[in-house]
Coordinates of C-alpha atoms and ligand atoms in Angstrom, one line a residue:
M1 CA -95.9 179.2 121.9
D2 CA -95.0 182.3 119.9
A3 CA -93.5 185.7 119.9
R4 CA -92.6 187.9 122.8
L5 CA -89.5 185.9 123.8
A6 CA -87.7 189.2 124.7
V7 CA -86.9 187.6 128.0
D8 CA -83.8 186.6 129.9
D9 CA -81.7 183.8 128.7
A10 CA -83.0 181.3 131.2
A11 CA -86.6 181.9 130.2
L12 CA -85.6 181.7 126.5
G13 CA -83.9 178.3 127.2
R14 CA -87.0 177.0 129.0
A15 CA -89.2 178.1 126.2
A16 CA -87.0 176.3 123.7
L17 CA -87.0 173.1 125.8
A18 CA -90.8 173.3 126.0
V19 CA -91.1 173.3 122.2
L20 CA -88.7 170.4 121.9
D21 CA -90.6 168.4 124.6
A22 CA -94.0 169.1 122.9
N23 CA -92.5 168.0 119.5
W24 CA -91.0 164.7 120.9
T25 CA -92.9 161.6 119.8
G26 CA -91.1 159.2 122.2
S27 CA -88.4 158.3 119.7
A28 CA -87.8 161.4 117.6
T29 CA -88.5 165.2 117.5
V30 CA -90.8 166.2 114.6
P31 CA -89.7 169.4 112.9
A32 CA -93.0 171.1 113.7
P33 CA -96.5 170.0 114.8
G34 CA -99.0 169.9 111.9
L35 CA -96.9 170.9 108.9
Y36 CA -94.1 168.3 109.4
P37 CA -95.4 165.4 111.6
H38 CA -92.7 162.8 110.9
Q39 CA -88.9 162.6 111.5
W40 CA -86.8 164.6 109.1
N41 CA -83.1 163.7 108.8
L42 CA -81.6 167.1 108.8
D43 CA -83.9 168.6 111.4
S44 CA -83.4 165.6 113.8
T45 CA -79.7 165.9 113.5
L46 CA -79.8 169.7 114.2
V47 CA -82.0 169.0 117.2
A48 CA -79.5 166.5 118.5
A49 CA -76.8 169.2 118.1
G50 CA -78.9 171.7 120.1
L51 CA -79.9 169.2 122.9
A52 CA -76.2 168.3 123.4
A53 CA -75.7 171.8 124.7
R54 CA -77.6 170.7 127.8
P55 CA -75.8 168.0 129.7
E56 CA -79.0 166.6 131.1
R57 CA -80.3 166.2 127.5
T58 CA -77.4 164.4 126.1
A59 CA -79.2 161.0 126.3
R60 CA -82.0 162.4 124.2
A61 CA -79.6 163.8 121.7
R62 CA -78.1 160.3 121.3
A63 CA -81.5 158.7 121.1
E64 CA -82.6 161.1 118.4
L65 CA -79.7 160.0 116.2
T66 CA -80.0 156.4 117.1
G67 CA -83.6 156.5 116.0
L68 CA -82.8 158.0 112.7
L69 CA -80.1 155.5 112.0
T70 CA -82.4 152.6 112.6
A71 CA -84.1 153.7 109.4
Q72 CA -80.9 153.7 107.4
W73 CA -81.1 151.7 104.1
R74 CA -78.9 148.6 103.6
D75 CA -76.9 150.5 101.0
G76 CA -76.0 153.1 103.6
M77 CA -78.4 155.9 102.7
I78 CA -80.0 157.7 105.6
P79 CA -83.5 158.7 104.4
H80 CA -84.7 162.3 104.5
I81 CA -88.1 161.4 106.1
V82 CA -88.8 158.5 108.5
F83 CA -92.6 158.2 108.7
R84 CA -94.6 157.3 111.7
P85 CA -97.9 155.6 111.2
G86 CA -101.0 157.6 111.3
D87 CA -100.1 161.2 110.6
G88 CA -100.7 162.4 107.1
Y89 CA -98.2 164.2 104.9
F90 CA -97.8 164.5 101.1
P91 CA -95.8 162.9 99.6
G92 CA -96.2 160.1 102.2
P93 CA -95.4 156.3 102.3
A94 CA -97.9 155.5 99.6
V95 CA -95.9 157.7 97.2
W96 CA -92.4 156.6 98.2
R97 CA -93.3 152.9 98.6
S98 CA -90.0 152.2 100.3
A99 CA -91.4 148.8 101.4
D100 CA -91.1 147.6 97.7
C101 CA -87.4 148.4 97.6
P102 CA -85.1 145.6 98.9
A103 CA -82.5 148.1 100.1
A104 CA -85.0 149.8 102.5
P105 CA -85.3 148.7 106.1
A106 CA -88.1 146.4 107.2
G107 CA -90.8 147.7 109.4
V108 CA -90.5 151.4 108.8
A109 CA -91.6 153.5 105.9
T110 CA -89.2 156.2 104.7
S111 CA -88.7 158.5 101.7
G112 CA -86.3 157.4 99.0
L113 CA -84.1 160.5 99.2
T114 CA -81.4 161.7 101.6
Q115 CA -80.5 165.1 103.1
P116 CA -77.1 166.8 103.8
P117 CA -75.0 164.2 105.8
L118 CA -74.5 166.2 109.0
Q119 CA -74.6 163.1 111.3
A120 CA -70.9 162.5 111.9
Y121 CA -70.4 166.2 112.5
V122 CA -73.0 166.2 115.2
V123 CA -71.9 162.9 116.7
W124 CA -68.5 164.6 117.1
R125 CA -70.1 167.6 118.7
I126 CA -72.0 165.4 121.2
W127 CA -68.7 163.7 122.0
R128 CA -66.9 167.0 122.6
R129 CA -69.7 168.3 124.7
C130 CA -70.0 165.1 126.8
P131 CA -66.9 162.8 126.5
C132 CA -68.3 160.2 128.9
E133 CA -68.5 156.4 128.8
E134 CA -72.1 156.5 127.5
T135 CA -71.1 158.7 124.6
A136 CA -68.0 156.6 123.8
G137 CA -70.3 153.6 123.6
F138 CA -72.7 155.6 121.4
V139 CA -69.8 156.6 119.1
R140 CA -68.8 152.9 118.8
R141 CA -72.4 151.9 118.0
V142 CA -73.0 154.5 115.4
W143 CA -69.6 154.3 113.7
P144 CA -70.5 151.5 111.3
H145 CA -73.7 153.4 110.3
L146 CA -71.7 156.5 109.6
A147 CA -69.0 154.6 107.7
A148 CA -71.7 153.0 105.5
Q149 CA -73.3 156.4 104.8
H150 CA -70.0 157.8 103.7
R151 CA -69.4 154.7 101.5
Y152 CA -72.8 155.2 100.0
L153 CA -72.1 158.9 99.1
S154 CA -68.8 158.2 97.5
G155 CA -69.9 154.9 95.9
S156 CA -73.4 155.7 94.6
R157 CA -73.6 159.5 94.5
D158 CA -70.4 160.6 92.8
L159 CA -72.4 161.0 89.6
G160 CA -69.9 163.4 88.1
G161 CA -67.0 161.1 88.8
A162 CA -64.9 163.8 90.3
G163 CA -65.2 163.2 94.0
L164 CA -68.3 165.1 95.0
A165 CA -71.7 163.7 95.9
A166 CA -74.6 164.8 93.6
I167 CA -78.1 165.6 94.9
V168 CA -80.8 164.0 92.7
H169 CA -83.7 166.1 94.0
P170 CA -84.0 169.6 95.5
W171 CA -85.4 168.0 98.7
E172 CA -82.0 166.5 99.2
S173 CA -80.4 169.9 99.6
G174 CA -82.3 170.9 102.8
M175 CA -83.0 174.2 100.9
D176 CA -86.0 172.9 98.8
D177 CA -87.0 176.1 97.0
S178 CA -83.5 177.6 96.6
P179 CA -83.2 179.6 93.3
A180 CA -80.1 177.4 92.6
W181 CA -82.5 174.7 91.5
D182 CA -84.6 176.9 89.1
A183 CA -82.6 176.1 86.0
P184 CA -82.2 172.3 86.4
L185 CA -85.9 172.1 87.4
A186 CA -86.9 174.2 84.4
A187 CA -85.0 171.8 82.1
L188 CA -86.9 168.7 83.2
P189 CA -88.9 167.0 80.5
F190 CA -92.1 167.7 82.5
R191 CA -95.4 168.7 80.9
A192 CA -97.6 171.0 83.1
G193 CA -101.1 169.8 83.3
V194 CA -100.2 166.1 82.9
H195 CA -98.3 165.7 86.1
E196 CA -99.0 167.5 89.3
D197 CA -95.7 169.1 90.0
R198 CA -92.1 168.9 89.1
Y199 CA -90.9 168.0 92.5
V200 CA -93.3 165.0 92.8
W201 CA -92.7 164.0 89.2
L202 CA -89.0 163.9 89.8
A203 CA -89.4 161.8 92.9
L204 CA -91.6 159.3 91.0
R205 CA -89.1 158.9 88.3
Y206 CA -86.5 157.8 90.8
R207 CA -89.0 155.6 92.6
D208 CA -90.1 153.9 89.4
A209 CA -86.5 153.1 88.6
G210 CA -86.4 151.2 91.9
Y211 CA -84.1 153.8 93.6
D212 CA -81.3 152.3 91.5
P213 CA -77.9 154.0 91.5
A214 CA -77.2 152.8 87.9
Y215 CA -80.3 154.7 86.8
L216 CA -79.2 157.8 88.6
R217 CA -75.9 157.8 86.8
A218 CA -77.2 157.1 83.4
E219 CA -80.6 158.6 83.1
H220 CA -82.0 160.6 86.0
P221 CA -82.6 164.2 84.7
F222 CA -81.7 166.1 87.9
A223 CA -78.1 165.8 89.2
V224 CA -76.5 168.7 90.9
E225 CA -73.2 169.1 92.9
D226 CA -74.3 171.4 95.7
P227 CA -71.7 173.2 97.8
F228 CA -73.8 173.0 100.9
F229 CA -74.4 169.3 100.7
N230 CA -70.7 168.7 99.9
G231 CA -69.5 171.2 102.5
V232 CA -71.5 169.3 105.1
W233 CA -70.2 166.0 103.8
L234 CA -66.6 167.4 104.1
A235 CA -67.2 168.6 107.6
S236 CA -68.6 165.2 108.6
T237 CA -65.6 163.5 106.9
W238 CA -63.3 165.7 109.0
A239 CA -65.4 164.7 112.0
M240 CA -64.8 161.0 111.1
T241 CA -61.1 161.6 111.3
R242 CA -61.6 162.7 114.9
L243 CA -64.2 160.1 115.9
A244 CA -62.0 157.2 114.5
E245 CA -59.9 157.0 117.6
V246 CA -63.0 156.8 119.9
A247 CA -64.5 154.2 117.7
G248 CA -61.2 152.2 117.5
A249 CA -61.0 152.6 113.8
G250 CA -58.4 154.1 111.4
A251 CA -58.6 157.8 110.4
G252 CA -56.6 157.4 107.2
P253 CA -59.4 156.7 104.8
Y254 CA -61.3 159.8 106.0
E255 CA -58.2 162.0 105.8
E256 CA -57.8 160.9 102.2
A257 CA -61.5 161.4 101.6
A258 CA -61.5 164.9 103.1
E259 CA -58.6 165.9 100.7
R260 CA -60.5 164.5 97.8
I261 CA -63.7 166.3 98.6
R262 CA -61.9 169.6 99.3
G263 CA -59.9 169.3 96.1
A264 CA -63.1 168.6 94.1
L265 CA -65.0 171.5 95.7
L266 CA -62.2 173.9 94.8
A267 CA -61.7 172.5 91.3
R268 CA -65.4 172.3 90.3
L269 CA -67.5 174.7 92.4
W270 CA -65.2 177.6 93.4
D271 CA -65.8 180.8 91.4
A272 CA -62.4 182.5 91.8
A273 CA -63.5 185.5 89.7
D274 CA -66.2 186.5 92.2
G275 CA -65.1 184.7 95.3
G276 CA -67.8 182.1 96.1
F277 CA -69.0 178.5 95.7
L278 CA -71.7 177.8 93.1
A279 CA -73.7 174.6 92.5
R280 CA -72.9 172.6 89.4
D281 CA -75.6 171.2 87.2
L282 CA -74.2 167.9 85.9
R283 CA -76.9 167.5 83.2
A284 CA -76.2 170.9 81.7
D285 CA -72.5 170.7 82.5
R286 CA -72.2 174.2 83.9
T287 CA -72.2 176.0 87.2
I288 CA -75.4 177.8 88.3
P289 CA -74.7 181.5 88.7
V290 CA -77.0 182.3 91.6
R291 CA -75.3 182.8 95.0
T292 CA -77.1 181.4 98.0
I293 CA -76.3 180.8 101.6
G294 CA -75.5 177.2 100.6
G295 CA -72.3 178.6 99.0
F296 CA -70.8 179.1 102.5
G297 CA -71.1 175.4 103.3
P298 CA -67.5 174.5 102.4
M299 CA -66.3 176.9 105.1
L300 CA -67.4 174.3 107.6
D301 CA -64.2 172.5 106.7
P302 CA -61.3 173.6 109.0
G303 CA -58.9 172.7 106.1
M304 CA -60.3 175.2 103.6
P305 CA -57.4 177.3 102.3
A306 CA -57.1 180.8 104.0
H307 CA -57.6 182.8 100.7
V308 CA -60.8 181.0 100.1
V309 CA -62.0 181.6 103.7
D310 CA -61.1 185.3 103.4
A311 CA -63.1 185.6 100.2
L312 CA -66.1 183.8 101.7
A313 CA -66.0 185.9 104.8
D314 CA -65.8 189.1 102.7
L315 CA -68.8 188.0 100.6
L316 CA -70.8 187.0 103.7
E317 CA -70.2 190.4 105.4
S318 CA -70.8 192.5 102.3
P319 CA -74.1 194.1 101.5
R320 CA -74.8 191.2 99.2
F321 CA -75.5 189.0 102.3
M322 CA -75.2 190.2 105.9
G323 CA -74.3 193.8 105.3
A324 CA -77.6 195.0 104.0
A325 CA -79.9 192.8 106.2
G326 CA -81.0 193.9 109.6
Y327 CA -81.5 190.2 110.6
P328 CA -78.9 188.2 108.7
V329 CA -78.2 185.8 107.0
P330 CA -80.5 186.0 104.0
S331 CA -80.8 182.7 102.2
C332 CA -80.1 184.2 98.8
E333 CA -77.9 187.1 97.7
I334 CA -79.9 190.3 98.2
R335 CA -79.1 191.8 94.9
A336 CA -79.9 188.6 92.9
V337 CA -83.0 188.9 90.7
E338 CA -84.3 185.7 92.4
F339 CA -84.1 187.3 95.9
D340 CA -87.5 187.4 97.6
R341 CA -87.7 188.3 101.3
A342 CA -90.9 186.3 101.7
R343 CA -90.4 183.0 99.8
Y344 CA -88.8 179.9 101.3
W345 CA -85.1 179.7 100.8
R346 CA -85.2 182.6 98.3
G347 CA -84.5 185.3 100.9
P348 CA -85.6 184.7 104.5
S349 CA -83.1 184.0 107.3
W350 CA -83.1 180.6 109.0
V351 CA -81.8 179.8 112.4
S352 CA -80.4 176.5 111.1
A353 CA -78.5 178.0 108.2
N354 CA -77.2 180.9 110.4
W355 CA -76.0 178.4 113.0
L356 CA -74.1 176.4 110.4
V357 CA -72.5 179.6 109.0
R358 CA -71.6 180.5 112.6
Q359 CA -69.9 177.1 113.0
A360 CA -68.0 177.7 109.8
A361 CA -66.8 181.1 111.2
L362 CA -65.7 179.3 114.4
A363 CA -63.9 176.6 112.4
H364 CA -61.6 179.4 111.2
G365 CA -61.2 181.4 114.4
R366 CA -63.5 184.2 113.2
E367 CA -64.8 185.0 116.7
T368 CA -66.2 188.4 115.9
L369 CA -68.1 187.2 112.9
A370 CA -69.4 184.2 115.0
A371 CA -70.4 186.5 117.8
T372 CA -72.4 188.7 115.4
L373 CA -74.1 185.7 113.8
G374 CA -75.0 184.3 117.3
A375 CA -76.4 187.6 118.6
T376 CA -78.4 188.5 115.5
T377 CA -79.9 184.9 115.4
L378 CA -80.9 185.2 119.0
R379 CA -82.5 188.5 118.2
L380 CA -84.7 186.8 115.6
V381 CA -86.1 184.3 118.1
R382 CA -86.5 186.8 120.9
Q383 CA -88.4 189.1 118.6
S384 CA -90.5 186.6 116.7
G385 CA -90.4 183.2 118.4
F386 CA -89.2 179.8 117.2
R387 CA -90.4 180.3 113.7
E388 CA -89.3 178.3 110.7
C389 CA -87.7 181.4 109.1
F390 CA -87.7 185.1 109.3
D391 CA -87.8 188.2 107.1
P392 CA -84.2 189.3 106.8
F393 CA -85.0 193.0 106.9
D394 CA -87.5 193.3 109.8
G395 CA -87.1 190.0 111.6
S396 CA -90.8 189.1 111.4
G397 CA -91.6 185.4 111.6
R398 CA -92.5 183.3 108.5
G399 CA -93.5 179.7 107.9
C400 CA -94.6 177.5 110.8
R401 CA -94.4 178.0 114.5
D402 CA -92.7 176.0 117.2
F403 CA -90.0 174.9 114.8
S404 CA -87.8 172.3 116.5
S405 CA -84.4 173.2 115.0
S406 CA -84.9 176.9 115.7
A407 CA -85.6 176.0 119.3
A408 CA -82.8 173.4 119.6
L409 CA -80.1 175.6 118.1
T410 CA -81.2 178.5 120.4
L411 CA -80.0 176.2 123.3
D412 CA -76.7 175.9 121.6
L413 CA -76.4 179.6 121.0
L414 CA -77.2 180.3 124.7
A415 CA -74.7 177.7 126.0
P416 CA -71.7 179.2 127.7
G417 CA -68.4 178.5 126.0
G418 CA -68.6 176.4 122.9
V419 CA -67.4 173.2 121.4
P420 CA -63.7 173.3 120.8
T421 CA -63.1 173.2 117.0
G422 CA -59.8 171.2 117.0
Ligands
GLC1 C1 -88.4 171.9 104.4 C2 -86.9 172.4 104.4 C3 -86.0 171.3 104.9 C4 -86.5 170.7 106.2 C5 -88.0 170.3 106.1 C6 -88.5 170.0 107.5 O1 -88.5 170.9 103.4 O2 -86.5 172.9 103.1 O3 -84.7 171.8 105.1 O4 -85.8 169.6 106.5 O5 -88.7 171.4 105.6 O6 -88.4 171.0 108.4

């Protein structure tokens, strides 16, 4: 399936469902045939969010997340890839060797990293879309898994000791090639020619330390506080305060956690001078001055102060991001020297990132901004199909085809009404 989706909404929705059905393995939706043949944490969670827009697909949205959670590690980490036997991919199970790690689940091979913790946020959306007995049971079943994930992030990933979770590899960001990682990657003690590539080298360092949190804190050479990862964590923490009642648990700890994460984001990553959130390199002890779409992540939090939201919305709508792109939102600030309209996460527009920014706008009642983001994102898929990403100037498709999260979130964008944000 490819371009020429300049059709009516019903046909666009059917085309999206056809992609999702083709990419369903029986227990998960792979991000795309061929290029990504396993279950990816972030992609699956976005697929569940999109499927929940169709009442008849709610059961599959729940199954998608339930499947992902069966691969959760005993320490609470939800892995970034869950492998299924047979299909190749590099780096695959032979590289990650999760079976050698006592914290990894038995019977399933996974990577040793995680991705932005969007699960609670999407469970809450599924609940709001379909507050039925089945979903209530689902919320009660997944609650201990979500609680363990949140404990893992605050207990094992607060490497800076200030209340934020650090990513320990660019693959944990969901924005693998973002220019925000250029400086910390360049600083790695890596010798070209000896090892194959910095990304794999870094993953092997962590693996060879037994995926040990003490090693991460003391020695691991890549540790970054990313505003997107932490903005998603904060949005999920907020969702936990809402889900607590359904799960029969207390909201108090999550209310406190949300305050702590929000406070740390503002104290450590907010650049008041230029109005935006930046990533912080813990090993170099400085913020990384390049502005990317990840800097809008904290706006997902309904509790972000109004002056911060105003500044973020101004930046988003300025020619630095949406204002100068025909098909927003570019993944990197257009005027940055690192901007490249053709390279992954260094310029192209992504349906998933646009959808999250749209959710952020809705969280603050910015209906006009949300409507623009929704319409321009639908224009991308109508023009070029469910591609992985798109040229932000002319909307042409880039990366792989039949990309599940692009298809799934189209369903959400087409759905009448929306999910109440309160
Ligand atoms: C790339 C993206 C990441 C995504 C994965 C599978 O690695 O950067 O966000 O999860 O592809 O689609």
